[in-house]
Coordinates of C-alpha atoms in Angstrom, one line a residue:
M1 CA 3.0 8.0 -1.2
L2 CA 6.1 8.3 0.9
M3 CA 7.5 5.2 -0.7
D4 CA 7.0 6.6 -4.1
L5 CA 9.1 9.6 -3.2
V6 CA 11.8 7.7 -1.4
S7 CA 12.3 4.9 -3.9
P8 CA 14.4 6.9 -6.4
L9 CA 16.8 7.8 -3.6
F10 CA 17.8 4.2 -3.1
P11 CA 18.5 2.6 -6.5
L12 CA 19.8 -0.6 -5.0
A13 CA 16.6 -1.2 -3.0
F14 CA 14.2 0.1 -5.7
V15 CA 12.6 -3.2 -6.5
F16 CA 12.2 -4.0 -2.8
I17 CA 10.6 -0.7 -2.0
V18 CA 8.2 -0.9 -5.0
C19 CA 7.1 -4.4 -3.9
L20 CA 6.6 -3.3 -0.3
R21 CA 4.6 -0.3 -1.6
S22 CA 2.3 -2.7 -3.6
I23 CA 1.8 -5.0 -0.7
S24 CA 0.9 -2.1 1.7
R25 CA -1.5 -0.7 -0.8
L26 CA -3.1 -4.1 -1.2
F27 CA -3.6 -4.4 2.6
T28 CA -5.0 -0.9 2.8
G29 CA -7.5 -1.6 0.1
V30 CA -8.6 -4.8 1.7
A31 CA -9.0 -3.1 5.1
S32 CA -11.0 -0.2 3.6
R33 CA -13.3 -2.5 1.7
A34 CA -13.9 -4.7 4.7
T35 CA -14.7 -1.6 6.8
R36 CA -17.1 -0.2 4.1
A37 CA -18.9 -3.6 3.9
A38 CA -19.3 -3.7 7.7
L39 CA -20.7 -0.2 7.8
T40 CA -23.1 -0.7 4.9
S41 CA -24.5 -3.9 6.3
L42 CA -25.8 -2.2 9.5

């Protein structure tokens, strides 16, 4: 969310910030799904 708000302030680094945001959301999704799978398998 913070990267979404900050990215328009840095037009030269916009693409880099958007790519970083996508990667961080991907890792967050993977971690949350792994945690959910571990908790439901108990």
